Amino acid sequence: DSCGGNQFPLPRNEINKILFEGSQKGTKHLNKVLTEYTKEWGHKLAQKALEIADGDFVDVTGPLSATMEIISLPLREPIPREDALKLIEDVPVDVGFVPYPHENRNTNWVRMLLRYYDEGLPFPTRTTDMICTDDTYLIHKEDKEFLEKYDYSIHDELPCVYEETIVAMIGDMPFVAMQGEVCAPIGMRIKDTFRTNRPIFVTAYMGEHNLYIPTREIVRLNAYQAQVIQIQYACPVGWSPEVEDEMVHAVNRIVRKTIGEEEPEEMESE
């Protein structure tokens, strides 16, 4: 599947060790090492793909149907205004909000955070509180000034709101397409729910923009995939640790509804 937002051929600490040891001997040596590893991992991946292609297939021919829902994902509370004022001391405040590839793009969120406090805007608590512009700014639906300012990059009929998810049926096989760069454990949890009873195809990278949807562990570590919502999308707040569970439970619910399967009792009580 393509839920590979944090997918690596080796554990991250092993990759970091390879990068560190290789860099100690210079750029030329590091490039040589990375080239060798890339060939090795690429060959292993190709071999696995060929093994699957030589295996048994299941015919999924049948009628097509599809549904799309927007899953509202949780965000954490903002840092206090006092802490925001300390952050702004090391951030250029007069550049405004700048798109990629501007060097100050990764501090848009700090300026946005202070703007929320200065303007008295309600902080978003869920992704559905905001609209994503084509400049990849997440703007609160109550921020009339910025909605007007960036109207040229917002689709009037179908504005981009996270997290759009499509579940289609191809015969008896559910086909799941999730918006953005969904991290690998989320896709695996969804597949593991259904794969023993039926084939299921789970994908991501669907939709206009590729916001990472992180796991609880990635949020805990404040790893890159958890930071992107702020450093690339200018959101004044980060992810709640509950984002993984809520994403998995919501997609599973949509799949069950689509295939006509009842929710387990423990899910109904949550």
mmCIF file of C-alpha atoms in Angstrom:
data_model
loop_
_atom_site.group_PDB
_atom_site.id
_atom_site.type_symbol
_atom_site.label_atom_id
_atom_site.label_comp_id
_atom_site.label_asym_id
_atom_site.label_seq_id
_atom_site.Cartn_x
_atom_site.Cartn_y
_atom_site.Cartn_z
ATOM 1 C CA ASP A 1 0.000 0.000 0.000
ATOM 2 C CA SER A 2 1.065 3.634 -0.140
ATOM 3 C CA CYS A 3 0.629 4.487 3.550
ATOM 4 C CA GLY A 4 4.333 5.156 3.885
ATOM 5 C CA GLY A 5 4.587 8.519 5.579
ATOM 6 C CA ASN A 6 7.265 7.183 7.953
ATOM 7 C CA GLN A 7 8.276 3.988 6.181
ATOM 8 C CA PHE A 8 11.986 3.136 6.168
ATOM 9 C CA PRO A 9 13.868 -0.004 5.070
ATOM 10 C CA LEU A 10 15.611 -0.133 8.456
ATOM 11 C CA PRO A 11 14.805 1.162 11.951
ATOM 12 C CA ARG A 12 15.445 4.889 12.111
ATOM 13 C CA ASN A 13 18.299 4.556 14.624
ATOM 14 C CA GLU A 14 20.146 2.214 12.245
ATOM 15 C CA ILE A 15 19.709 4.663 9.369
ATOM 16 C CA ASN A 16 21.018 7.494 11.551
ATOM 17 C CA LYS A 17 24.048 5.353 12.434
ATOM 18 C CA ILE A 18 24.763 4.699 8.741
ATOM 19 C CA LEU A 19 24.481 8.405 7.948
ATOM 20 C CA PHE A 20 26.706 9.431 10.853
ATOM 21 C CA GLU A 21 29.434 6.866 10.229
ATOM 22 C CA GLY A 22 29.409 7.532 6.489
ATOM 23 C CA SER A 23 29.617 11.298 6.922
ATOM 24 C CA GLN A 24 32.729 10.953 9.106
ATOM 25 C CA LYS A 25 34.672 9.865 6.008
ATOM 26 C CA GLY A 26 33.468 12.673 3.776
ATOM 27 C CA THR A 27 30.664 13.387 1.328
ATOM 28 C CA LYS A 28 32.099 11.209 -1.440
ATOM 29 C CA HIS A 29 32.250 8.169 0.832
ATOM 30 C CA LEU A 30 28.765 8.844 2.211
ATOM 31 C CA ASN A 31 27.317 9.054 -1.306
ATOM 32 C CA LYS A 32 28.999 5.740 -2.174
ATOM 33 C CA VAL A 33 27.577 4.060 0.930
ATOM 34 C CA LEU A 34 24.073 5.414 0.289
ATOM 35 C CA THR A 35 24.216 4.304 -3.349
ATOM 36 C CA GLU A 36 25.139 0.765 -2.291
ATOM 37 C CA TYR A 37 22.361 0.615 0.300
ATOM 38 C CA THR A 38 19.838 2.040 -2.163
ATOM 39 C CA LYS A 39 20.681 -0.655 -4.717
ATOM 40 C CA GLU A 40 20.474 -3.363 -2.050
ATOM 41 C CA TRP A 41 17.114 -2.193 -0.668
ATOM 42 C CA GLY A 42 15.717 -1.559 -4.136
ATOM 43 C CA HIS A 43 16.661 -5.096 -5.199
ATOM 44 C CA LYS A 44 15.007 -6.596 -2.103
ATOM 45 C CA LEU A 45 11.848 -4.596 -2.746
ATOM 46 C CA ALA A 46 11.766 -5.653 -6.398
ATOM 47 C CA GLN A 47 12.258 -9.306 -5.439
ATOM 48 C CA LYS A 48 9.367 -9.135 -2.993
ATOM 49 C CA ALA A 49 7.141 -7.515 -5.623
ATOM 50 C CA LEU A 50 8.017 -10.301 -8.088
ATOM 51 C CA GLU A 51 7.220 -12.953 -5.469
ATOM 52 C CA ILE A 52 3.788 -11.430 -4.952
ATOM 53 C CA ALA A 53 3.219 -11.186 -8.705
ATOM 54 C CA ASP A 54 4.001 -14.911 -9.038
ATOM 55 C CA GLY A 55 1.551 -15.829 -6.282
ATOM 56 C CA ASP A 56 -2.148 -16.588 -6.294
ATOM 57 C CA PHE A 57 -4.568 -13.780 -7.113
ATOM 58 C CA VAL A 58 -8.182 -13.247 -6.120
ATOM 59 C CA ASP A 59 -10.675 -12.053 -8.722
ATOM 60 C CA VAL A 60 -12.321 -8.848 -7.453
ATOM 61 C CA THR A 61 -14.379 -8.171 -10.555
ATOM 62 C CA GLY A 62 -17.762 -6.686 -9.797
ATOM 63 C CA PRO A 63 -19.806 -3.500 -9.497
ATOM 64 C CA LEU A 64 -18.147 -0.246 -8.431
ATOM 65 C CA SER A 65 -19.356 2.094 -5.693
ATOM 66 C CA ALA A 66 -17.732 4.758 -3.544
ATOM 67 C CA THR A 67 -18.323 7.115 -0.643
ATOM 68 C CA MET A 68 -16.280 9.973 0.777
ATOM 69 C CA GLU A 69 -16.269 11.381 4.299
ATOM 70 C CA ILE A 70 -14.229 14.075 6.008
ATOM 71 C CA ILE A 71 -12.719 12.735 9.218
ATOM 72 C CA SER A 72 -12.262 15.356 11.921
ATOM 73 C CA LEU A 73 -8.913 14.749 13.634
ATOM 74 C CA PRO A 74 -7.875 16.121 17.061
ATOM 75 C CA LEU A 75 -5.299 18.837 17.699
ATOM 76 C CA ARG A 76 -3.497 19.744 20.918
ATOM 77 C CA GLU A 77 -3.932 22.930 22.917
ATOM 78 C CA PRO A 78 -1.823 25.988 22.015
ATOM 79 C CA ILE A 79 1.275 26.895 23.961
ATOM 80 C CA PRO A 80 0.727 29.843 26.356
ATOM 81 C CA ARG A 81 1.039 33.376 25.008
ATOM 82 C CA GLU A 82 4.092 33.959 27.219
ATOM 83 C CA ASP A 83 5.902 31.074 25.529
ATOM 84 C CA ALA A 84 4.811 32.341 22.116
ATOM 85 C CA LEU A 85 6.376 35.728 22.867
ATOM 86 C CA LYS A 86 9.659 34.007 23.738
ATOM 87 C CA LEU A 87 9.594 32.063 20.471
ATOM 88 C CA ILE A 88 8.963 35.177 18.416
ATOM 89 C CA GLU A 89 12.213 36.721 19.731
ATOM 90 C CA ASP A 90 14.163 34.388 17.422
ATOM 91 C CA VAL A 91 11.767 34.578 14.471
ATOM 92 C CA PRO A 92 11.530 37.264 11.765
ATOM 93 C CA VAL A 93 8.169 38.955 12.323
ATOM 94 C CA ASP A 94 8.110 41.301 9.331
ATOM 95 C CA VAL A 95 8.115 38.707 6.530
ATOM 96 C CA GLY A 96 4.454 37.815 6.871
ATOM 97 C CA PHE A 97 3.381 34.341 5.775
ATOM 98 C CA VAL A 98 5.612 32.927 3.083
ATOM 99 C CA PRO A 99 5.155 29.846 0.861
ATOM 100 C CA TYR A 100 7.680 27.226 -0.196
ATOM 101 C CA PRO A 101 10.607 27.570 -0.944
ATOM 102 C CA HIS A 102 11.069 30.702 1.197
ATOM 103 C CA GLU A 103 13.678 30.197 3.927
ATOM 104 C CA ASN A 104 11.295 31.429 6.650
ATOM 105 C CA ARG A 105 8.433 29.138 5.753
ATOM 106 C CA ASN A 106 9.102 26.867 8.733
ATOM 107 C CA THR A 107 8.395 29.742 11.156
ATOM 108 C CA ASN A 108 5.023 30.690 9.651
ATOM 109 C CA TRP A 109 3.331 28.826 12.478
ATOM 110 C CA VAL A 110 4.977 31.008 15.140
ATOM 111 C CA ARG A 111 3.722 34.183 13.459
ATOM 112 C CA MET A 112 0.319 32.531 13.026
ATOM 113 C CA LEU A 113 0.276 31.544 16.702
ATOM 114 C CA LEU A 114 0.911 35.119 17.826
ATOM 115 C CA ARG A 115 -1.699 36.379 15.362
ATOM 116 C CA TYR A 116 -4.314 34.132 16.963
ATOM 117 C CA TYR A 117 -3.521 35.633 20.349
ATOM 118 C CA ASP A 118 -3.365 39.222 19.056
ATOM 119 C CA GLU A 119 -6.595 38.962 17.042
ATOM 120 C CA GLY A 120 -8.477 36.910 19.621
ATOM 121 C CA LEU A 121 -9.148 34.123 17.131
ATOM 122 C CA PRO A 122 -10.479 30.809 18.456
ATOM 123 C CA PHE A 123 -7.755 28.184 18.331
ATOM 124 C CA PRO A 124 -8.574 25.127 16.229
ATOM 125 C CA THR A 125 -9.241 21.960 18.192
ATOM 126 C CA ARG A 126 -9.841 19.710 15.178
ATOM 127 C CA THR A 127 -8.654 19.664 11.577
ATOM 128 C CA THR A 128 -12.155 20.396 10.322
ATOM 129 C CA ASP A 129 -11.953 23.835 11.950
ATOM 130 C CA MET A 130 -9.597 24.877 9.138
ATOM 131 C CA ILE A 131 -9.409 25.130 5.349
ATOM 132 C CA CYS A 132 -6.191 24.396 3.475
ATOM 133 C CA THR A 133 -5.199 26.871 0.770
ATOM 134 C CA ASP A 134 -3.199 26.056 -2.348
ATOM 135 C CA ASP A 135 -0.292 27.814 -0.622
ATOM 136 C CA THR A 136 -0.681 25.100 2.063
ATOM 137 C CA TYR A 137 -1.804 27.445 4.818
ATOM 138 C CA LEU A 138 -4.357 26.064 7.260
ATOM 139 C CA ILE A 139 -6.770 28.937 7.902
ATOM 140 C CA HIS A 140 -9.471 28.884 10.566
ATOM 141 C CA LYS A 141 -13.008 28.985 9.187
ATOM 142 C CA GLU A 142 -13.716 31.964 11.461
ATOM 143 C CA ASP A 143 -10.669 33.920 10.254
ATOM 144 C CA LYS A 144 -12.591 36.124 7.819
ATOM 145 C CA GLU A 145 -9.617 38.374 7.069
ATOM 146 C CA PHE A 146 -7.341 35.558 5.907
ATOM 147 C CA LEU A 147 -10.122 33.677 4.127
ATOM 148 C CA GLU A 148 -10.659 36.796 2.041
ATOM 149 C CA LYS A 149 -6.926 37.425 1.606
ATOM 150 C CA TYR A 150 -6.275 33.899 0.324
ATOM 151 C CA ASP A 151 -9.585 33.435 -1.462
ATOM 152 C CA TYR A 152 -7.732 33.074 -4.781
ATOM 153 C CA SER A 153 -6.211 29.808 -3.525
ATOM 154 C CA ILE A 154 -9.332 28.285 -1.945
ATOM 155 C CA HIS A 155 -11.751 26.183 -3.968
ATOM 156 C CA ASP A 156 -15.214 27.650 -3.481
ATOM 157 C CA GLU A 157 -17.279 24.510 -4.069
ATOM 158 C CA LEU A 158 -14.992 21.895 -2.528
ATOM 159 C CA PRO A 159 -12.391 23.530 -0.267
ATOM 160 C CA CYS A 160 -9.623 21.282 1.029
ATOM 161 C CA VAL A 161 -10.450 20.143 4.579
ATOM 162 C CA TYR A 162 -8.603 17.389 6.431
ATOM 163 C CA GLU A 163 -9.029 14.458 6.520
ATOM 164 C CA GLU A 164 -10.821 13.481 3.296
ATOM 165 C CA THR A 165 -11.203 9.708 3.000
ATOM 166 C CA ILE A 166 -12.714 7.666 0.194
ATOM 167 C CA VAL A 167 -13.877 4.082 0.589
ATOM 168 C CA ALA A 168 -14.838 2.389 -2.651
ATOM 169 C CA MET A 169 -15.974 -1.138 -3.393
ATOM 170 C CA ILE A 170 -14.524 -3.029 -6.350
ATOM 171 C CA GLY A 171 -16.667 -6.119 -6.321
ATOM 172 C CA ASP A 172 -16.199 -7.474 -2.786
ATOM 173 C CA MET A 173 -12.905 -5.663 -2.142
ATOM 174 C CA PRO A 174 -12.850 -2.382 -0.188
ATOM 175 C CA PHE A 175 -10.485 0.210 -1.651
ATOM 176 C CA VAL A 176 -9.458 2.877 0.876
ATOM 177 C CA ALA A 177 -7.895 6.170 -0.229
ATOM 178 C CA MET A 178 -6.827 8.551 2.548
ATOM 179 C CA GLN A 179 -5.763 12.149 2.080
ATOM 180 C CA GLY A 180 -2.151 13.147 2.603
ATOM 181 C CA GLU A 181 0.908 11.236 3.787
ATOM 182 C CA VAL A 182 -0.562 8.737 6.215
ATOM 183 C CA CYS A 183 2.075 7.012 8.333
ATOM 184 C CA ALA A 184 2.607 3.285 7.840
ATOM 185 C CA PRO A 185 1.298 1.885 11.173
ATOM 186 C CA ILE A 186 -2.079 3.538 10.557
ATOM 187 C CA GLY A 187 -2.466 1.768 7.223
ATOM 188 C CA MET A 188 -1.364 -1.529 8.764
ATOM 189 C CA ARG A 189 -3.905 -1.266 11.590
ATOM 190 C CA ILE A 190 -6.707 -0.651 9.110
ATOM 191 C CA LYS A 191 -5.664 -3.593 6.929
ATOM 192 C CA ASP A 192 -5.235 -5.899 9.912
ATOM 193 C CA THR A 193 -8.846 -5.255 10.930
ATOM 194 C CA PHE A 194 -10.236 -6.738 7.715
ATOM 195 C CA ARG A 195 -7.548 -8.711 5.876
ATOM 196 C CA THR A 196 -8.307 -12.103 7.462
ATOM 197 C CA ASN A 197 -11.852 -12.076 6.062
ATOM 198 C CA ARG A 198 -11.477 -10.348 2.705
ATOM 199 C CA PRO A 199 -8.962 -8.658 0.415
ATOM 200 C CA ILE A 200 -8.565 -4.945 1.139
ATOM 201 C CA PHE A 201 -6.523 -2.302 -0.666
ATOM 202 C CA VAL A 202 -5.412 0.599 1.571
ATOM 203 C CA THR A 203 -3.737 3.677 0.080
ATOM 204 C CA ALA A 204 -2.901 7.267 0.960
ATOM 205 C CA TYR A 205 -1.452 10.323 -0.844
ATOM 206 C CA MET A 206 -4.969 11.071 -2.073
ATOM 207 C CA GLY A 207 -6.225 14.629 -2.521
ATOM 208 C CA GLU A 208 -4.706 18.018 -3.162
ATOM 209 C CA HIS A 209 -2.144 18.381 -0.374
ATOM 210 C CA ASN A 210 0.082 15.931 1.473
ATOM 211 C CA LEU A 211 -0.169 16.740 5.154
ATOM 212 C CA TYR A 212 1.347 13.959 7.264
ATOM 213 C CA ILE A 213 -1.076 12.031 9.475
ATOM 214 C CA PRO A 214 1.203 10.803 12.289
ATOM 215 C CA THR A 215 1.041 8.013 14.831
ATOM 216 C CA ARG A 216 0.858 8.446 18.597
ATOM 217 C CA GLU A 217 4.555 7.558 18.896
ATOM 218 C CA ILE A 218 5.574 10.091 16.249
ATOM 219 C CA VAL A 219 3.611 12.785 18.087
ATOM 220 C CA ARG A 220 5.247 11.764 21.380
ATOM 221 C CA LEU A 221 8.696 12.044 19.820
ATOM 222 C CA ASN A 222 7.771 15.279 18.011
ATOM 223 C CA ALA A 223 9.349 13.737 14.912
ATOM 224 C CA TYR A 224 9.339 15.471 11.536
ATOM 225 C CA GLN A 225 6.025 13.948 10.432
ATOM 226 C CA ALA A 226 4.351 15.434 13.519
ATOM 227 C CA GLN A 227 5.925 18.864 12.981
ATOM 228 C CA VAL A 228 4.820 19.329 9.361
ATOM 229 C CA ILE A 229 1.324 20.550 10.275
ATOM 230 C CA GLN A 230 3.054 23.569 11.832
ATOM 231 C CA ILE A 231 6.349 24.087 9.976
ATOM 232 C CA GLN A 232 4.799 23.608 6.517
ATOM 233 C CA TYR A 233 1.091 24.324 7.000
ATOM 234 C CA ALA A 234 1.335 27.230 9.474
ATOM 235 C CA CYS A 235 -1.075 25.676 11.946
ATOM 236 C CA PRO A 236 -0.759 27.421 15.335
ATOM 237 C CA VAL A 237 -1.149 24.117 17.190
ATOM 238 C CA GLY A 238 0.181 20.598 16.740
ATOM 239 C CA TRP A 239 -1.361 17.150 16.778
ATOM 240 C CA SER A 240 -3.077 15.497 19.709
ATOM 241 C CA PRO A 241 -1.640 12.045 20.546
ATOM 242 C CA GLU A 242 -5.127 10.669 19.854
ATOM 243 C CA VAL A 243 -4.829 11.363 16.118
ATOM 244 C CA GLU A 244 -3.755 7.793 15.287
ATOM 245 C CA ASP A 245 -6.574 6.031 17.133
ATOM 246 C CA GLU A 246 -9.228 8.422 15.872
ATOM 247 C CA MET A 247 -8.017 8.039 12.286
ATOM 248 C CA VAL A 248 -7.999 4.243 12.462
ATOM 249 C CA HIS A 249 -11.391 4.013 14.172
ATOM 250 C CA ALA A 250 -13.004 6.445 11.720
ATOM 251 C CA VAL A 251 -11.699 4.680 8.615
ATOM 252 C CA ASN A 252 -12.698 1.288 10.016
ATOM 253 C CA ARG A 253 -16.186 2.649 10.668
ATOM 254 C CA ILE A 254 -16.503 3.876 7.069
ATOM 255 C CA VAL A 255 -15.274 0.538 5.722
ATOM 256 C CA ARG A 256 -17.726 -1.390 7.898
ATOM 257 C CA LYS A 257 -20.581 0.836 6.801
ATOM 258 C CA THR A 258 -19.596 0.375 3.161
ATOM 259 C CA ILE A 259 -19.394 -3.429 3.351
ATOM 260 C CA GLY A 260 -22.515 -3.695 5.522
ATOM 261 C CA GLU A 261 -20.743 -4.969 8.639
ATOM 262 C CA GLU A 262 -21.861 -3.959 12.134
ATOM 263 C CA GLU A 263 -19.580 -2.134 14.542
ATOM 264 C CA PRO A 264 -18.089 -4.289 17.336
ATOM 265 C CA GLU A 265 -19.712 -3.657 20.723
ATOM 266 C CA GLU A 266 -16.554 -2.176 22.244
ATOM 267 C CA MET A 267 -16.410 0.358 19.402
ATOM 268 C CA GLU A 268 -20.065 1.303 19.818
ATOM 269 C CA SER A 269 -19.498 2.099 23.504
ATOM 270 C CA GLU A 270 -16.561 4.466 22.862
#
